[in-house]
mmCIF file of C-alpha atoms in Angstrom:
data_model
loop_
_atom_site.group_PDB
_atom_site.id
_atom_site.type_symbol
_atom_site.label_atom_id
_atom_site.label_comp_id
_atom_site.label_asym_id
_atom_site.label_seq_id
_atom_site.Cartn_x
_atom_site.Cartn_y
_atom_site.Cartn_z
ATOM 1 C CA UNK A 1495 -8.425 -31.249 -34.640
ATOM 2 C CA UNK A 1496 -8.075 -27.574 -34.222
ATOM 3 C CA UNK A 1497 -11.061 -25.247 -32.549
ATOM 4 C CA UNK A 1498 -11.865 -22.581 -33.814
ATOM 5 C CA UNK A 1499 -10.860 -19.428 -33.152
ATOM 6 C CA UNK A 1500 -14.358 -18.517 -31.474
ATOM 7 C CA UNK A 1501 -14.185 -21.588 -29.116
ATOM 8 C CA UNK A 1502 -10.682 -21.210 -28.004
ATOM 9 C CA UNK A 1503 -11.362 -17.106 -27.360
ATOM 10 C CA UNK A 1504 -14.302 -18.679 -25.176
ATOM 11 C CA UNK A 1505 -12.499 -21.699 -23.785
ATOM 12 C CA UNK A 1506 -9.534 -19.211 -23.416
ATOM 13 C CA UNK A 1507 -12.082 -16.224 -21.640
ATOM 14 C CA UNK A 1508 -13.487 -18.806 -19.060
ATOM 15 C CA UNK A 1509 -10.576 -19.888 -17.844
ATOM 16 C CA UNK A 1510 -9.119 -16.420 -17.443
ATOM 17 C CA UNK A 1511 -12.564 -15.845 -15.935
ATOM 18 C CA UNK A 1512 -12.452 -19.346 -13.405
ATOM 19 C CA UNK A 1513 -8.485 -18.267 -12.519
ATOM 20 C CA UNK A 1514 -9.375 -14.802 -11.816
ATOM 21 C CA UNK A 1515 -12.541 -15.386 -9.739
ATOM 22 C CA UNK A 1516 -10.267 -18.190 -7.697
ATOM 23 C CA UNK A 1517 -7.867 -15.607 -6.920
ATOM 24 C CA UNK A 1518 -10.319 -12.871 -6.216
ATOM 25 C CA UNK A 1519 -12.038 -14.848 -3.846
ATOM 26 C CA UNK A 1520 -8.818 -15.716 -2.089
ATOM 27 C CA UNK A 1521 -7.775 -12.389 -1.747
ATOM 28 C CA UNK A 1522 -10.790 -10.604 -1.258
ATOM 29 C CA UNK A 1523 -10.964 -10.855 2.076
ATOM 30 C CA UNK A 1524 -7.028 -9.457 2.682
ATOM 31 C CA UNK A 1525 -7.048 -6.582 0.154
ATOM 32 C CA UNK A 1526 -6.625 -3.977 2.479
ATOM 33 C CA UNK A 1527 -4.743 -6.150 5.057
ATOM 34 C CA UNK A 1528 -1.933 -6.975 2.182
ATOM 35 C CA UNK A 1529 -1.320 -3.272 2.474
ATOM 36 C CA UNK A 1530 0.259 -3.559 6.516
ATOM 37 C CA UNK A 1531 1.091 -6.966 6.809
ATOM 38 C CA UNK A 1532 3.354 -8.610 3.688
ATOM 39 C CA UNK A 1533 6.428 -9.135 4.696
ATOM 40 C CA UNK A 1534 7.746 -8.074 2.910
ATOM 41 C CA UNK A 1535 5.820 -5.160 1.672
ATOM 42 C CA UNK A 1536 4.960 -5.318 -1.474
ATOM 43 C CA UNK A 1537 5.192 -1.590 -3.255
ATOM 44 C CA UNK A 1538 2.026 -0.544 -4.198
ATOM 45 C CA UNK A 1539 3.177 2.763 -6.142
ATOM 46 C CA UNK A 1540 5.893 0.359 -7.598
ATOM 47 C CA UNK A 1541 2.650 -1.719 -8.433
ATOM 48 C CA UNK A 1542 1.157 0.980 -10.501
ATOM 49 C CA UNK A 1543 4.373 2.800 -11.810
ATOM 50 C CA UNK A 1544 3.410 5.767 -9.703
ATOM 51 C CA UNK A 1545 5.479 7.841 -7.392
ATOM 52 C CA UNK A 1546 4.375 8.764 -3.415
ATOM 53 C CA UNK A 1547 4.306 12.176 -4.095
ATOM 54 C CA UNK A 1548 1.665 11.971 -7.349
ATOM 55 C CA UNK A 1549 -1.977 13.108 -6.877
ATOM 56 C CA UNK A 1550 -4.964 11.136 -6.856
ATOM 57 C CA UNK A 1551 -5.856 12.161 -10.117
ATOM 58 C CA UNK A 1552 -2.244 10.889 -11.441
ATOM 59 C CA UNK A 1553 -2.426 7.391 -9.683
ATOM 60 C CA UNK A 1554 -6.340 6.829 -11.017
ATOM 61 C CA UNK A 1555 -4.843 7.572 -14.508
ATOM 62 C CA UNK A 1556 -2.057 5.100 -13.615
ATOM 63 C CA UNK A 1557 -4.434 2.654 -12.284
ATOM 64 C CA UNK A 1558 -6.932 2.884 -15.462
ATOM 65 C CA UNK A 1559 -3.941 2.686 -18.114
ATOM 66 C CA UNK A 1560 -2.924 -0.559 -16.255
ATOM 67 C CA UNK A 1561 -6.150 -2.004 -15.305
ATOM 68 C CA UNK A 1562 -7.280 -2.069 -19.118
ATOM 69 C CA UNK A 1563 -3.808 -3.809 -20.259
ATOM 70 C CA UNK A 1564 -3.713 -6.328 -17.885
ATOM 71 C CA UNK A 1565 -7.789 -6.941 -17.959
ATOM 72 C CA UNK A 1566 -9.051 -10.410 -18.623
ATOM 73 C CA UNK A 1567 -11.656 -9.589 -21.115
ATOM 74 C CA UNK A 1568 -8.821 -7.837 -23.110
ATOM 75 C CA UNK A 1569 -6.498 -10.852 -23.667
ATOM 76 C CA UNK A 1570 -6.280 -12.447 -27.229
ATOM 77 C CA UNK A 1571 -6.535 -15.979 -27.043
ATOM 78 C CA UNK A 1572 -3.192 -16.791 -28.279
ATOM 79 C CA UNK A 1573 -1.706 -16.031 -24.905
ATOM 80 C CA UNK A 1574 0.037 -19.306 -23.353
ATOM 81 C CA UNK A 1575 -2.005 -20.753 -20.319
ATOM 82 C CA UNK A 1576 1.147 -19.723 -18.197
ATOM 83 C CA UNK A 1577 1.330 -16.251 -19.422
ATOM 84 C CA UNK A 1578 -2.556 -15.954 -18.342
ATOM 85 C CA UNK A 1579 -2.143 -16.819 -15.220
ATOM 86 C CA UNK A 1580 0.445 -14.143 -14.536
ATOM 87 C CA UNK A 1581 -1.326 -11.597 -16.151
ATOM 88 C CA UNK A 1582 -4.491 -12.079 -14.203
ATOM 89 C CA UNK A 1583 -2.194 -12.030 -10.708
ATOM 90 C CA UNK A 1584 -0.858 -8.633 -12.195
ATOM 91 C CA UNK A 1585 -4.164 -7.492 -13.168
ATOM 92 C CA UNK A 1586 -5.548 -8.613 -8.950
ATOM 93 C CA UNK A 1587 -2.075 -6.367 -7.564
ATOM 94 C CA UNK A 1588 -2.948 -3.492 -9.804
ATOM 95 C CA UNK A 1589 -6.880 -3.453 -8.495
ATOM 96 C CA UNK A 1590 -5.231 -4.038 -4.566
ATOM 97 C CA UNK A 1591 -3.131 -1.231 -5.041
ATOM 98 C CA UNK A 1592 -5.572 1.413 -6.241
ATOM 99 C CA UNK A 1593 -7.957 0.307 -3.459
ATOM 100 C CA UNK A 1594 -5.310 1.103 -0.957
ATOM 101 C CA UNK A 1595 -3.901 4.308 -2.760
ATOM 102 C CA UNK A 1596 -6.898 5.428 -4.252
ATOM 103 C CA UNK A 1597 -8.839 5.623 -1.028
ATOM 104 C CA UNK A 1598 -7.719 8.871 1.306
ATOM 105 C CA UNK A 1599 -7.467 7.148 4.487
ATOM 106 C CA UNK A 1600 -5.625 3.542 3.436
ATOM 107 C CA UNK A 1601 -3.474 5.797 1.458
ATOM 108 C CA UNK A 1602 -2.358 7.702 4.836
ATOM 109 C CA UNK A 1603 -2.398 4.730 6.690
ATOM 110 C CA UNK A 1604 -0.033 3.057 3.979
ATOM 111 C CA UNK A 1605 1.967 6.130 3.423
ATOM 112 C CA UNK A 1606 2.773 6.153 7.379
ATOM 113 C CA UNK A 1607 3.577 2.769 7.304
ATOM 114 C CA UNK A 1608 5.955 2.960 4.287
ATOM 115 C CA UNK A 1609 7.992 6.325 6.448
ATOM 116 C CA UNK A 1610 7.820 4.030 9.877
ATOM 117 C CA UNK A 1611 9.607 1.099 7.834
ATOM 118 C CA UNK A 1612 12.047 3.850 6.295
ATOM 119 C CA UNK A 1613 12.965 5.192 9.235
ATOM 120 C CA UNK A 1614 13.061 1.849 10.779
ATOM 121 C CA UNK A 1615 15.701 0.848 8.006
ATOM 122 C CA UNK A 1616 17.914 3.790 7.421
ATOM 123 C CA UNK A 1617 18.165 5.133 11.051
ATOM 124 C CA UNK A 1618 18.081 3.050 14.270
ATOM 125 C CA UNK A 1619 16.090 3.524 17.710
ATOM 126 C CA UNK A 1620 17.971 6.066 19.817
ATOM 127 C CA UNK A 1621 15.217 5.548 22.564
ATOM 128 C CA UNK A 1622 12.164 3.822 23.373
ATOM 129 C CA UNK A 1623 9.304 6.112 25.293
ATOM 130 C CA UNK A 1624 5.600 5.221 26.963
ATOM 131 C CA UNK A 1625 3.478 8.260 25.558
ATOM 132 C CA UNK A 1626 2.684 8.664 28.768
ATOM 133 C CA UNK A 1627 5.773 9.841 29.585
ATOM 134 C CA UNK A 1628 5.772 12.565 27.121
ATOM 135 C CA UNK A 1629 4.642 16.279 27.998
ATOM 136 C CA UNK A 1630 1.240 17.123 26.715
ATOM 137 C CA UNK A 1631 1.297 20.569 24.766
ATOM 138 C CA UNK A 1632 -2.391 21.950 25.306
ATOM 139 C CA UNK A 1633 -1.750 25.153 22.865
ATOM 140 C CA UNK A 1634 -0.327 22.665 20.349
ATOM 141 C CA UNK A 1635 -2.640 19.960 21.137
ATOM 142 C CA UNK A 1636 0.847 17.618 20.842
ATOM 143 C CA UNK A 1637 2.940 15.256 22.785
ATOM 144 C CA UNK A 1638 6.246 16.728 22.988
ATOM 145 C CA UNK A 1639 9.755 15.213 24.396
ATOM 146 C CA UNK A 1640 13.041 16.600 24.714
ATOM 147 C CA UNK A 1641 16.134 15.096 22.507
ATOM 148 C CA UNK A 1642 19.487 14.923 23.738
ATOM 149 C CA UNK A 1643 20.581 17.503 20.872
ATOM 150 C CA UNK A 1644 17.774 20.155 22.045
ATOM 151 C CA UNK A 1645 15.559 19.767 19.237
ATOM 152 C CA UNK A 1646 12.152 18.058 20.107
ATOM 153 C CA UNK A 1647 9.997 14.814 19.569
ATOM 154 C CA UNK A 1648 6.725 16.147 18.469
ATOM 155 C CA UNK A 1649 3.528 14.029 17.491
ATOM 156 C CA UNK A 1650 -0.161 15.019 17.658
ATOM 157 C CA UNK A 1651 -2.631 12.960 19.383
ATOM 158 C CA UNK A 1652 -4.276 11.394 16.076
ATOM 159 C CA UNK A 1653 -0.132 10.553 14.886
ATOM 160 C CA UNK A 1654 -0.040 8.949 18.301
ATOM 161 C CA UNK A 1655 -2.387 6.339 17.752
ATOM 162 C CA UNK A 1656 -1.035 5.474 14.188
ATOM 163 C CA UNK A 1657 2.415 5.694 14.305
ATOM 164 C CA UNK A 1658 5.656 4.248 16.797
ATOM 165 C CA UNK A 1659 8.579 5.834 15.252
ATOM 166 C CA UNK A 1660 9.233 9.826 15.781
ATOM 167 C CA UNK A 1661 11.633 11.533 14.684
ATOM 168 C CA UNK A 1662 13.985 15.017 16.337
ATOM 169 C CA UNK A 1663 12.882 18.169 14.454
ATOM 170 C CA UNK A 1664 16.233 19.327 14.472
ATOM 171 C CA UNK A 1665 18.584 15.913 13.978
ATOM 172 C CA UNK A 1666 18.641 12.444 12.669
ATOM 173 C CA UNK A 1667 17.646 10.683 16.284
ATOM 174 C CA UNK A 1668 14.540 8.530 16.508
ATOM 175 C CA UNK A 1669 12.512 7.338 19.361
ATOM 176 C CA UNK A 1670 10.005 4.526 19.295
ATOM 177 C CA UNK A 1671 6.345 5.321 21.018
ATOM 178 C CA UNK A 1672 5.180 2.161 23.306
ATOM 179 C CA UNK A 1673 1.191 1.910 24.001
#
């Protein structure tokens, strides 16, 4: 016997509801972990079809076209139980990412992180330095060191404390901060 289209919209809504609330719960707690600590990474502006350098006003946009095609409440019922489920783990990435890039600081934080793991990949460690071996710039307020080309490792005292990779203003080299 066949419900009705009512009952399987509701049958069809609670379980998008019950799957969605399972894997909110689950991943409530790691949102803004996921961010610095997948391996591997997962994209974020990937996740939302945006690019690094868009605004904050382009990524919300992003975010809100997204969030309302991927919503639970805004699934027909015909969708295969499958299907569902994918769509609501879509619909939990798409929220993660605009909490990370939609907030000013976990977007620095994540943009840093994505530039350390660049660097990390495309050039190697020429050297590895203690920051306390670095000369202390008062009229900058910055930690500078010398590279072997002349140029100069620069980084402030707030980059200090978020970042490990540095890279010569004047070549490709790269030198690796240790705490």
């Amino acid at each position: 016997m066949d419900m009705p289209d009512l009952g399987g919209s509701l049958y069809t809504r609670r379980r998008i509801c019950a799957t969605y609330e399972d894997l909110e719960r689950s991943n409530f707690l790691s949102s803004h972990i996921m961010a610095f600590q997948d391996k591997p990474r997962k994209d974020w502006y990937r996740i939302l079809g945006a690019e690094p350098s868009e605004s904050l006003t382009e990524l919300k946009q992003k975010y809100q076209k997204l969030i309302l095609l991927y919503h639970p409440d805004k699934q027909s019922a015909d969708v295969p139980a499958g299907e569902v489920e994918e769509r609501v783990q879509r619909f939990i990435e798409i929220d993660q990412a605009w909490k990370i890039l939609g907030n000013e600081e976990t977007k620095k934080e994540y943009d840093l992180q994505r530039r350390e793991d660049d660097l990390m990949q495309t050039w190697p460690v020429d050297a590895q330095i203690c920051l306390d071996n670095m000369s202390w710039n008062k009229d900058e307020q910055c930690y500078t060191c010398s590279c072997r080309c002349g140029g100069k490792y620069t980084v402030s005292r707030n980059e200090a404390e978020e970042v490990t990779l540095v890279y010569c203003d004047t070549c490709s080299l790269i030198i690796e901060i240790l705490r």
